[in-house]
Structures are given as C-alpha cells and as structure tokens.
PDB file of C-alpha atoms in Angstrom:
ATOM      1  CA  MET A   1     -12.249-144.510 -90.568  1.00 37.00           C
ATOM      2  CA  GLY A   2     -13.891-146.180 -87.593  1.00 36.00           C
ATOM      3  CA  SER A   3     -14.309-150.200 -87.753  1.00 39.00           C
ATOM      4  CA  ALA A   4     -17.385-150.672 -85.539  1.00 38.00           C
ATOM      5  CA  VAL A   5     -18.211-153.604 -87.838  1.00 44.00           C
ATOM      6  CA  ASP A   6     -19.306-156.843 -87.272  1.00 51.00           C
ATOM      7  CA  LEU A   7     -16.623-159.196 -88.785  1.00 55.00           C
ATOM      8  CA  GLY A   8     -17.803-162.672 -88.038  1.00 64.00           C
ATOM      9  CA  ASN A   9     -17.178-165.209 -85.218  1.00 66.00           C
ATOM     10  CA  ASN A  10     -13.997-167.118 -84.455  1.00 66.00           C
ATOM     11  CA  ASN A  11     -15.289-170.672 -84.364  1.00 60.00           C
ATOM     12  CA  MET A  12     -14.653-171.387 -80.842  1.00 75.00           C
ATOM     13  CA  GLY A  13     -11.063-170.919 -81.117  1.00 89.00           C
ATOM     14  CA  GLU A  14     -10.252-173.149 -84.065  1.00 94.00           C
ATOM     15  CA  PHE A  15      -7.225-172.572 -85.564  1.00 96.00           C
ATOM     16  CA  LYS A  16      -6.152-173.365 -89.060  1.00 97.00           C
ATOM     17  CA  HIS A  17      -2.996-174.505 -90.972  1.00 96.00           C
ATOM     18  CA  LEU A  18      -2.983-173.567 -94.926  1.00 97.00           C
ATOM     19  CA  VAL A  19      -0.604-174.578 -97.427  1.00 97.00           C
ATOM     20  CA  ILE A  20      -0.653-173.937-101.123  1.00 97.00           C
ATOM     21  CA  VAL A  21       1.950-175.987-103.286  1.00 97.00           C
ATOM     22  CA  LYS A  22       3.539-176.797-106.605  1.00 96.00           C
ATOM     23  CA  PHE A  23       5.274-179.777-106.857  1.00 96.00           C
ATOM     24  CA  ARG A  24       8.092-180.689-108.745  1.00 96.00           C
ATOM     25  CA  GLU A  25       7.260-182.533-112.174  1.00 93.00           C
ATOM     26  CA  ASP A  26       8.457-185.959-111.332  1.00 92.00           C
ATOM     27  CA  VAL A  27       6.425-186.579-108.038  1.00 93.00           C
ATOM     28  CA  VAL A  28       3.983-188.816-107.448  1.00 94.00           C
ATOM     29  CA  VAL A  29       1.345-186.530-105.959  1.00 93.00           C
ATOM     30  CA  ASP A  30      -0.682-189.916-104.707  1.00 94.00           C
ATOM     31  CA  GLU A  31       2.162-190.739-102.884  1.00 94.00           C
ATOM     32  CA  ILE A  32       2.504-187.438-101.311  1.00 95.00           C
ATOM     33  CA  LEU A  33      -1.129-187.306-100.219  1.00 94.00           C
ATOM     34  CA  LYS A  34      -1.098-190.953 -98.908  1.00 94.00           C
ATOM     35  CA  GLY A  35       1.891-189.900 -96.433  1.00 95.00           C
ATOM     36  CA  LEU A  36      -0.109-186.557 -95.421  1.00 95.00           C
ATOM     37  CA  GLU A  37      -3.031-189.025 -94.729  1.00 94.00           C
ATOM     38  CA  ASN A  38      -1.238-190.824 -92.530  1.00 95.00           C
ATOM     39  CA  LEU A  39       0.221-188.343 -91.000  1.00 96.00           C
ATOM     40  CA  VAL A  40      -2.786-186.328 -89.693  1.00 95.00           C
ATOM     41  CA  ALA A  41      -4.201-190.244 -89.048  1.00 94.00           C
ATOM     42  CA  GLU A  42      -1.185-190.476 -86.481  1.00 95.00           C
ATOM     43  CA  ILE A  43      -1.580-187.349 -84.510  1.00 96.00           C
ATOM     44  CA  ASP A  44      -4.797-186.646 -82.863  1.00 95.00           C
ATOM     45  CA  ALA A  45      -4.354-183.254 -82.401  1.00 96.00           C
ATOM     46  CA  VAL A  46      -5.065-182.658 -86.258  1.00 97.00           C
ATOM     47  CA  LYS A  47      -9.008-182.517 -85.968  1.00 96.00           C
ATOM     48  CA  SER A  48      -9.710-182.870 -89.518  1.00 95.00           C
ATOM     49  CA  PHE A  49      -7.814-182.064 -92.719  1.00 96.00           C
ATOM     50  CA  GLU A  50      -8.814-181.135 -96.394  1.00 96.00           C
ATOM     51  CA  TRP A  51      -7.206-180.612 -99.728  1.00 96.00           C
ATOM     52  CA  GLY A  52      -7.956-179.769-103.012  1.00 96.00           C
ATOM     53  CA  GLN A  53      -6.576-179.626-106.450  1.00 95.00           C
ATOM     54  CA  ASP A  54      -7.131-176.869-108.507  1.00 94.00           C
ATOM     55  CA  LEU A  55      -9.871-177.746-111.614  1.00 90.00           C
ATOM     56  CA  GLU A  56     -10.251-174.245-113.067  1.00 80.00           C
ATOM     57  CA  SER A  57      -8.517-170.889-111.845  1.00 75.00           C
ATOM     58  CA  GLN A  58      -6.645-169.313-114.915  1.00 81.00           C
ATOM     59  CA  GLU A  59      -3.019-170.039-114.775  1.00 80.00           C
ATOM     60  CA  MET A  60      -2.577-165.964-114.369  1.00 81.00           C
ATOM     61  CA  LEU A  61      -4.566-166.233-111.299  1.00 87.00           C
ATOM     62  CA  ARG A  62      -3.101-169.583-109.744  1.00 87.00           C
ATOM     63  CA  GLN A  63       0.251-168.669-110.851  1.00 89.00           C
ATOM     64  CA  GLY A  64       1.572-172.304-110.640  1.00 92.00           C
ATOM     65  CA  PHE A  65      -0.072-173.490-107.571  1.00 95.00           C
ATOM     66  CA  THR A  66      -2.225-176.764-107.808  1.00 95.00           C
ATOM     67  CA  HIS A  67      -2.808-177.956-104.652  1.00 97.00           C
ATOM     68  CA  VAL A  68      -4.186-176.732-101.329  1.00 97.00           C
ATOM     69  CA  PHE A  69      -4.344-178.701 -97.754  1.00 97.00           C
ATOM     70  CA  VAL A  70      -5.982-177.248 -95.046  1.00 97.00           C
ATOM     71  CA  MET A  71      -5.701-178.750 -91.261  1.00 97.00           C
ATOM     72  CA  THR A  72      -8.182-177.658 -88.517  1.00 96.00           C
ATOM     73  CA  PHE A  73      -6.961-177.527 -85.051  1.00 97.00           C
ATOM     74  CA  ASP A  74      -9.440-177.037 -82.078  1.00 95.00           C
ATOM     75  CA  LYS A  75      -6.857-174.300 -80.429  1.00 95.00           C
ATOM     76  CA  ARG A  76      -3.689-172.724 -81.232  1.00 94.00           C
ATOM     77  CA  GLU A  77      -2.003-174.842 -78.665  1.00 95.00           C
ATOM     78  CA  ASP A  78      -2.877-178.299 -80.691  1.00 96.00           C
ATOM     79  CA  TYR A  79      -1.234-176.577 -84.037  1.00 96.00           C
ATOM     80  CA  ALA A  80       1.891-176.292 -81.705  1.00 95.00           C
ATOM     81  CA  VAL A  81       1.704-179.714 -80.627  1.00 96.00           C
ATOM     82  CA  PHE A  82       1.556-180.623 -84.355  1.00 97.00           C
ATOM     83  CA  GLN A  83       4.589-178.427 -85.666  1.00 94.00           C
ATOM     84  CA  SER A  84       6.703-179.898 -82.959  1.00 95.00           C
ATOM     85  CA  HIS A  85       5.469-184.008 -83.377  1.00 97.00           C
ATOM     86  CA  PRO A  86       8.462-185.728 -84.903  1.00 97.00           C
ATOM     87  CA  LYS A  87       6.139-187.654 -87.265  1.00 96.00           C
ATOM     88  CA  HIS A  88       5.157-183.845 -88.629  1.00 96.00           C
ATOM     89  CA  GLN A  89       9.141-182.929 -89.032  1.00 94.00           C
ATOM     90  CA  GLU A  90       9.845-186.030 -90.483  1.00 95.00           C
ATOM     91  CA  PHE A  91       7.530-185.648 -93.382  1.00 96.00           C
ATOM     92  CA  SER A  92       7.989-181.881 -93.555  1.00 94.00           C
ATOM     93  CA  ALA A  93      11.324-182.912 -94.802  1.00 94.00           C
ATOM     94  CA  ILE A  94      10.033-185.421 -97.128  1.00 93.00           C
ATOM     95  CA  PHE A  95       7.536-182.850 -98.486  1.00 94.00           C
ATOM     96  CA  SER A  96      10.132-179.887 -98.885  1.00 93.00           C
ATOM     97  CA  ALA A  97      11.983-182.359-101.389  1.00 94.00           C
ATOM     98  CA  VAL A  98       9.072-182.800-103.517  1.00 96.00           C
ATOM     99  CA  ILE A  99       7.530-179.009-104.077  1.00 96.00           C
ATOM    100  CA  GLU A 100       8.653-176.222-106.352  1.00 95.00           C
ATOM    101  CA  LYS A 101       6.813-173.770-104.395  1.00 94.00           C
ATOM    102  CA  LEU A 102       4.767-172.992-101.232  1.00 95.00           C
ATOM    103  CA  VAL A 103       2.997-170.713 -99.435  1.00 95.00           C
ATOM    104  CA  LEU A 104       1.887-171.434 -95.449  1.00 95.00           C
ATOM    105  CA  LEU A 105      -0.802-169.497 -93.752  1.00 96.00           C
ATOM    106  CA  ASP A 106      -1.435-169.894 -90.098  1.00 96.00           C
ATOM    107  CA  PHE A 107      -4.648-168.677 -88.574  1.00 96.00           C
ATOM    108  CA  PRO A 108      -7.450-168.356 -86.415  1.00 95.00           C
ATOM    109  CA  PRO A 109     -10.561-168.685 -89.188  1.00 95.00           C
ATOM    110  CA  THR A 110     -13.527-166.599 -88.837  1.00 93.00           C
ATOM    111  CA  LEU A 111     -17.007-167.906 -90.278  1.00 91.00           C
ATOM    112  CA  VAL A 112     -18.924-165.104 -91.522  1.00 88.00           C
ATOM    113  CA  LYS A 113     -21.744-166.937 -93.462  1.00 82.00           C
ATOM    114  CA  THR A 114     -22.695-170.184 -92.007  1.00 80.00           C
ATOM    115  CA  PRO A 115     -23.899-173.238 -94.006  1.00 79.00           C
ATOM    116  CA  PRO A 116     -27.371-173.648 -92.938  1.00 74.00           C
ATOM    117  CA  LYS A 117     -28.031-175.782 -90.645  1.00 67.00           C
ATOM    118  CA  ALA A 118     -29.443-179.562 -90.564  1.00 61.00           C
ATOM    119  CA  ALA A 119     -33.159-179.452 -90.088  1.00 59.00           C
ATOM    120  CA  PRO A 120     -33.863-180.795 -86.491  1.00 61.00           C
ATOM    121  CA  PRO A 121     -35.282-184.171 -86.306  1.00 61.00           C
ATOM    122  CA  GLU A 122     -38.882-184.554 -86.413  1.00 62.00           C
ATOM    123  CA  ALA A 123     -40.650-184.292 -82.983  1.00 60.00           C
ATOM    124  CA  PRO A 124     -42.594-187.842 -82.294  1.00 61.00           C
ATOM    125  CA  PRO A 125     -46.728-187.213 -82.598  1.00 61.00           C
ATOM    126  CA  ALA A 126     -48.059-185.729 -79.553  1.00 54.00           C
TER     127      ALA A 126
ATOM    128  CA  MET B   1       3.719-196.819-109.225  1.00 37.00           C
ATOM    129  CA  GLY B   2       0.263-198.262-108.630  1.00 36.00           C
ATOM    130  CA  SER B   3      -2.444-195.636-106.537  1.00 39.00           C
ATOM    131  CA  ALA B   4      -5.287-198.324-105.325  1.00 38.00           C
ATOM    132  CA  VAL B   5      -4.932-195.527-102.371  1.00 44.00           C
ATOM    133  CA  ASP B   6      -8.090-194.373-100.673  1.00 50.00           C
ATOM    134  CA  LEU B   7      -7.499-190.602-100.689  1.00 55.00           C
ATOM    135  CA  GLY B   8     -10.777-189.740 -99.064  1.00 64.00           C
ATOM    136  CA  ASN B   9     -14.104-188.449-100.176  1.00 66.00           C
ATOM    137  CA  ASN B  10     -15.650-185.377-101.895  1.00 66.00           C
ATOM    138  CA  ASN B  11     -18.108-183.403 -99.430  1.00 60.00           C
ATOM    139  CA  MET B  12     -20.977-184.478-101.664  1.00 75.00           C
ATOM    140  CA  GLY B  13     -20.336-182.465-104.739  1.00 89.00           C
ATOM    141  CA  GLU B  14     -18.899-179.235-102.683  1.00 94.00           C
ATOM    142  CA  PHE B  15     -16.687-177.053-104.628  1.00 96.00           C
ATOM    143  CA  LYS B  16     -14.301-174.339-102.938  1.00 97.00           C
ATOM    144  CA  HIS B  17     -12.853-170.937-104.024  1.00 96.00           C
ATOM    145  CA  LEU B  18      -9.982-169.899-102.013  1.00 97.00           C
ATOM    146  CA  VAL B  19      -7.767-166.633-102.502  1.00 97.00           C
ATOM    147  CA  ILE B  20      -4.721-165.557-100.686  1.00 97.00           C
ATOM    148  CA  VAL B  21      -4.032-161.908-100.858  1.00 97.00           C
ATOM    149  CA  LYS B  22      -1.513-159.357-100.083  1.00 96.00           C
ATOM    150  CA  PHE B  23      -3.270-155.848 -99.755  1.00 96.00           C
ATOM    151  CA  ARG B  24      -1.547-152.551-100.488  1.00 96.00           C
ATOM    152  CA  GLU B  25      -0.387-150.843 -97.556  1.00 93.00           C
ATOM    153  CA  ASP B  26      -2.964-148.105 -97.502  1.00 92.00           C
ATOM    154  CA  VAL B  27      -6.003-150.216 -97.797  1.00 93.00           C
ATOM    155  CA  VAL B  28      -8.271-150.413 -94.836  1.00 94.00           C
ATOM    156  CA  VAL B  29      -8.957-153.790 -94.496  1.00 93.00           C
ATOM    157  CA  ASP B  30     -11.565-153.878 -92.507  1.00 94.00           C
ATOM    158  CA  GLU B  31     -13.845-152.144 -94.813  1.00 94.00           C
ATOM    159  CA  ILE B  32     -12.561-154.950 -97.499  1.00 95.00           C
ATOM    160  CA  LEU B  33     -13.848-158.023 -95.290  1.00 94.00           C
ATOM    161  CA  LYS B  34     -16.898-155.525 -94.602  1.00 94.00           C
ATOM    162  CA  GLY B  35     -17.627-155.445 -98.511  1.00 95.00           C
ATOM    163  CA  LEU B  36     -16.836-159.134 -98.835  1.00 95.00           C
ATOM    164  CA  GLU B  37     -19.424-159.930 -95.948  1.00 94.00           C
ATOM    165  CA  ASN B  38     -22.124-158.041 -98.065  1.00 95.00           C
ATOM    166  CA  LEU B  39     -21.237-159.929-101.186  1.00 96.00           C
ATOM    167  CA  VAL B  40     -21.550-163.204 -99.457  1.00 95.00           C
ATOM    168  CA  ALA B  41     -24.784-162.504 -97.659  1.00 94.00           C
ATOM    169  CA  GLU B  42     -26.519-161.162-100.973  1.00 95.00           C
ATOM    170  CA  ILE B  43     -25.439-163.920-103.168  1.00 96.00           C
ATOM    171  CA  ASP B  44     -27.771-167.136-101.959  1.00 95.00           C
ATOM    172  CA  ALA B  45     -25.258-169.443-104.212  1.00 96.00           C
ATOM    173  CA  VAL B  46     -22.588-168.925-101.560  1.00 97.00           C
ATOM    174  CA  LYS B  47     -23.173-171.388 -98.662  1.00 96.00           C
ATOM    175  CA  SER B  48     -20.623-170.326 -96.550  1.00 95.00           C
ATOM    176  CA  PHE B  49     -18.039-167.720 -96.267  1.00 96.00           C
ATOM    177  CA  GLU B  50     -15.046-167.921 -93.879  1.00 96.00           C
ATOM    178  CA  TRP B  51     -11.654-165.487 -93.615  1.00 96.00           C
ATOM    179  CA  GLY B  52      -8.493-165.363 -91.266  1.00 96.00           C
ATOM    180  CA  GLN B  53      -4.987-163.683 -90.808  1.00 95.00           C
ATOM    181  CA  ASP B  54      -2.127-165.164 -90.906  1.00 94.00           C
ATOM    182  CA  LEU B  55      -0.709-164.937 -87.375  1.00 90.00           C
ATOM    183  CA  GLU B  56       2.492-167.110 -87.243  1.00 79.00           C
ATOM    184  CA  SER B  57       3.842-168.268 -89.932  1.00 75.00           C
ATOM    185  CA  GLN B  58       7.471-167.082 -91.170  1.00 81.00           C
ATOM    186  CA  GLU B  59       7.871-164.404 -93.866  1.00 80.00           C
ATOM    187  CA  MET B  60       9.796-166.701 -95.994  1.00 81.00           C
ATOM    188  CA  LEU B  61       6.803-169.080 -95.750  1.00 86.00           C
ATOM    189  CA  ARG B  62       3.779-166.545 -96.287  1.00 87.00           C
ATOM    190  CA  GLN B  63       6.048-164.670 -98.668  1.00 89.00           C
ATOM    191  CA  GLY B  64       3.934-161.307 -98.233  1.00 92.00           C
ATOM    192  CA  PHE B  65       0.836-162.911 -98.122  1.00 95.00           C
ATOM    193  CA  THR B  66      -1.396-162.204 -95.001  1.00 95.00           C
ATOM    194  CA  HIS B  67      -5.171-163.247 -95.643  1.00 97.00           C
ATOM    195  CA  VAL B  68      -7.073-166.097 -96.833  1.00 97.00           C
ATOM    196  CA  PHE B  69     -10.747-165.953 -97.863  1.00 97.00           C
ATOM    197  CA  VAL B  70     -12.686-169.465 -98.200  1.00 97.00           C
ATOM    198  CA  MET B  71     -16.216-169.449 -99.974  1.00 97.00           C
ATOM    199  CA  THR B  72     -18.052-172.760-100.022  1.00 96.00           C
ATOM    200  CA  PHE B  73     -20.329-173.732-102.774  1.00 97.00           C
ATOM    201  CA  ASP B  74     -22.824-176.916-102.829  1.00 95.00           C
ATOM    202  CA  LYS B  75     -21.405-177.836-105.871  1.00 95.00           C
ATOM    203  CA  ARG B  76     -19.437-176.507-108.583  1.00 94.00           C
ATOM    204  CA  GLU B  77     -22.418-174.681-110.641  1.00 95.00           C
ATOM    205  CA  ASP B  78     -23.380-172.744-108.001  1.00 96.00           C
ATOM    206  CA  TYR B  79     -19.728-171.312-108.162  1.00 96.00           C
ATOM    207  CA  ALA B  80     -20.326-170.076-111.636  1.00 95.00           C
ATOM    208  CA  VAL B  81     -23.508-168.442-110.582  1.00 96.00           C
ATOM    209  CA  PHE B  82     -21.244-166.824-108.169  1.00 97.00           C
ATOM    210  CA  GLN B  83     -18.680-165.684-110.637  1.00 94.00           C
ATOM    211  CA  SER B  84     -21.084-164.222-113.105  1.00 95.00           C
ATOM    212  CA  HIS B  85     -23.144-162.482-110.735  1.00 97.00           C
ATOM    213  CA  PRO B  86     -23.284-158.562-111.467  1.00 97.00           C
ATOM    214  CA  LYS B  87     -22.455-158.056-107.828  1.00 96.00           C
ATOM    215  CA  HIS B  88     -19.388-160.513-107.725  1.00 96.00           C
ATOM    216  CA  GLN B  89     -18.009-158.888-110.807  1.00 94.00           C
ATOM    217  CA  GLU B  90     -18.717-155.100-109.103  1.00 95.00           C
ATOM    218  CA  PHE B  91     -17.056-156.655-106.419  1.00 96.00           C
ATOM    219  CA  SER B  92     -13.811-158.062-108.177  1.00 94.00           C
ATOM    220  CA  ALA B  93     -13.029-154.445-109.723  1.00 94.00           C
ATOM    221  CA  ILE B  94     -12.731-153.155-106.160  1.00 93.00           C
ATOM    222  CA  PHE B  95     -10.683-155.798-105.029  1.00 94.00           C
ATOM    223  CA  SER B  96      -8.362-155.901-107.632  1.00 93.00           C
ATOM    224  CA  ALA B  97      -7.523-152.396-106.992  1.00 94.00           C
ATOM    225  CA  VAL B  98      -6.551-152.940-103.136  1.00 96.00           C
ATOM    226  CA  ILE B  99      -4.325-155.933-103.736  1.00 96.00           C
ATOM    227  CA  GLU B 100      -0.729-155.996-104.305  1.00 96.00           C
ATOM    228  CA  LYS B 101      -0.697-159.763-105.226  1.00 95.00           C
ATOM    229  CA  LEU B 102      -3.077-162.790-105.067  1.00 95.00           C
ATOM    230  CA  VAL B 103      -3.670-166.466-105.792  1.00 96.00           C
ATOM    231  CA  LEU B 104      -6.952-168.321-106.542  1.00 95.00           C
ATOM    232  CA  LEU B 105      -7.558-171.884-106.508  1.00 96.00           C
ATOM    233  CA  ASP B 106     -10.969-173.625-107.116  1.00 96.00           C
ATOM    234  CA  PHE B 107     -11.338-176.884-106.300  1.00 96.00           C
ATOM    235  CA  PRO B 108     -13.827-179.566-105.085  1.00 95.00           C
ATOM    236  CA  PRO B 109     -12.667-180.378-101.474  1.00 95.00           C
ATOM    237  CA  THR B 110     -11.656-183.955-100.350  1.00 93.00           C
ATOM    238  CA  LEU B 111     -11.994-184.585 -96.749  1.00 91.00           C
ATOM    239  CA  VAL B 112      -9.587-187.291 -95.096  1.00 88.00           C
ATOM    240  CA  LYS B 113      -9.698-186.756 -91.644  1.00 81.00           C
ATOM    241  CA  THR B 114     -13.261-185.894 -90.397  1.00 80.00           C
ATOM    242  CA  PRO B 115     -13.834-184.276 -87.571  1.00 79.00           C
ATOM    243  CA  PRO B 116     -14.961-186.011 -84.554  1.00 74.00           C
ATOM    244  CA  LYS B 117     -19.467-185.923 -84.658  1.00 67.00           C
ATOM    245  CA  ALA B 118     -21.053-184.424 -81.896  1.00 61.00           C
ATOM    246  CA  ALA B 119     -22.439-187.024 -79.624  1.00 59.00           C
ATOM    247  CA  PRO B 120     -26.425-188.458 -80.606  1.00 60.00           C
ATOM    248  CA  PRO B 121     -28.695-187.557 -78.393  1.00 61.00           C
ATOM    249  CA  GLU B 122     -29.294-189.602 -75.140  1.00 62.00           C
ATOM    250  CA  ALA B 123     -31.706-192.104 -75.587  1.00 61.00           C
ATOM    251  CA  PRO B 124     -34.723-191.573 -73.443  1.00 61.00           C
ATOM    252  CA  PRO B 125     -34.835-194.540 -70.479  1.00 61.00           C
ATOM    253  CA  ALA B 126     -36.789-197.244 -71.370  1.00 54.00           C
TER     254      ALA B 126
END
C-alpha cells in the first residue's frame, strides 16, 4: 500500500522520554515524585516534566501500571545529556529498587491535532 | 512519612488518555495512524493528539511496545464524551484487531517543570 499521507509534524525536533510503572506495594510514591521533581529541576536539559496517576482505566487495560512520567527535551541530544547525567544515573538506581515493572519509550513526538491557539491580544483602538 | 510536598499543578483540569501498543506484524501502521488522525479530527472533544514511535529504548525496557498515542482533553467530562462517541467505538473495534498488546492509562496530568515561556512582545519605545 502507498502512504502518501500527512501524518502530522514533529514539534521542531522535540524528543520525549515516557515511562509507565507499577510501584512496589511498600513504596511511598510521594517521596519518589519529590525525587523526580528535584532531578528534573537540577538538569537543565529537561525542558518540561509531567506525570499522572491513572484514575479510571480498567485493570484489564492498564495491566497493573498506575503512573506515567513524561519528560520533554528540545532535541534528542538533550535526552542523551540527561541519560548520561550523574544525577540521573544516581536516581535511576533508586527508582529501579522501588518499581515492580516498567515500560520505557523514547520518541520524537508528532502532533497531529494541535490545541487551539490562545486568542491574540486585542489591538488597541485606532 | 508526611507529605507536605508541592508536587506540581494540574493543568487547569486537563485529562489525558495514553495508549502504548505493539502492533501485529502484518499491520500497515500508516493506515492506522491515518484512521486515528481522522478520528480525532472528527471529535471536537479531543483537544490535541500526539503520537510517537520508539527510536532507541532497549528491547528489555520497551518490552515489545513500539508506539505511543496521547490524547488531551480540556476536562475529564470531554474524555467521557470521546469514549462514548460512536466513531470512537467504531474505531476501537478496528484498533483492537490490529494490536498484539496494549496498555491504557487515563489521568489528570500534573506539570512539575514547565517549559520556558516565550518572551513577551517588546514594549514599544516610550
């Protein structure tokens, strides 16, 4: 089959690091979140960081996973900087010890349907 | 342990629907992407839609998953509208037939590290 299909645009070279996890039962998740917050605050290469806890997916569909973490980088090279950063490596060791399972996906995001733009400021009266 | 910790802000009530999948081997992924693009274009409740294909995560860490799809809604109620929309239900049947496995997570996103704001427009000279 051909594929002369416009499948959206990459956001100017952005790169994302997605992690979904199931934590071990005895873990204080707030402490891990605080550690992640400190980590991304300390590493300039991380452009933005967002997380969430599943609220309503059926257990059959979420398969035990409960949390998602998404870091956004301006470019793939910045992700490489993050990966090799000593503070990231230090945190990874802590993180590995508190999770029961995880999936990682690293990808250039393609935005197909864009959020509506904010209205431009009103022009001053002529 | 206490948790007097500021763990970021929810983005004004936004809600996200995250899907990670492994497609069956004989699937033309571009056709599925085109179908998703049409779906989100037709349903106003979907505020934005982004997808990505993993480029570099180790197989041990991505566990066969290759693609991620993220839909953003202005509020949780809009996600409910999307879920019960006939076109979504129609597409879900097609989608289920082309995947080998998937995980869904539905969550209010919390933004901890915000992307830098664009510079404000320069003030006109006094």
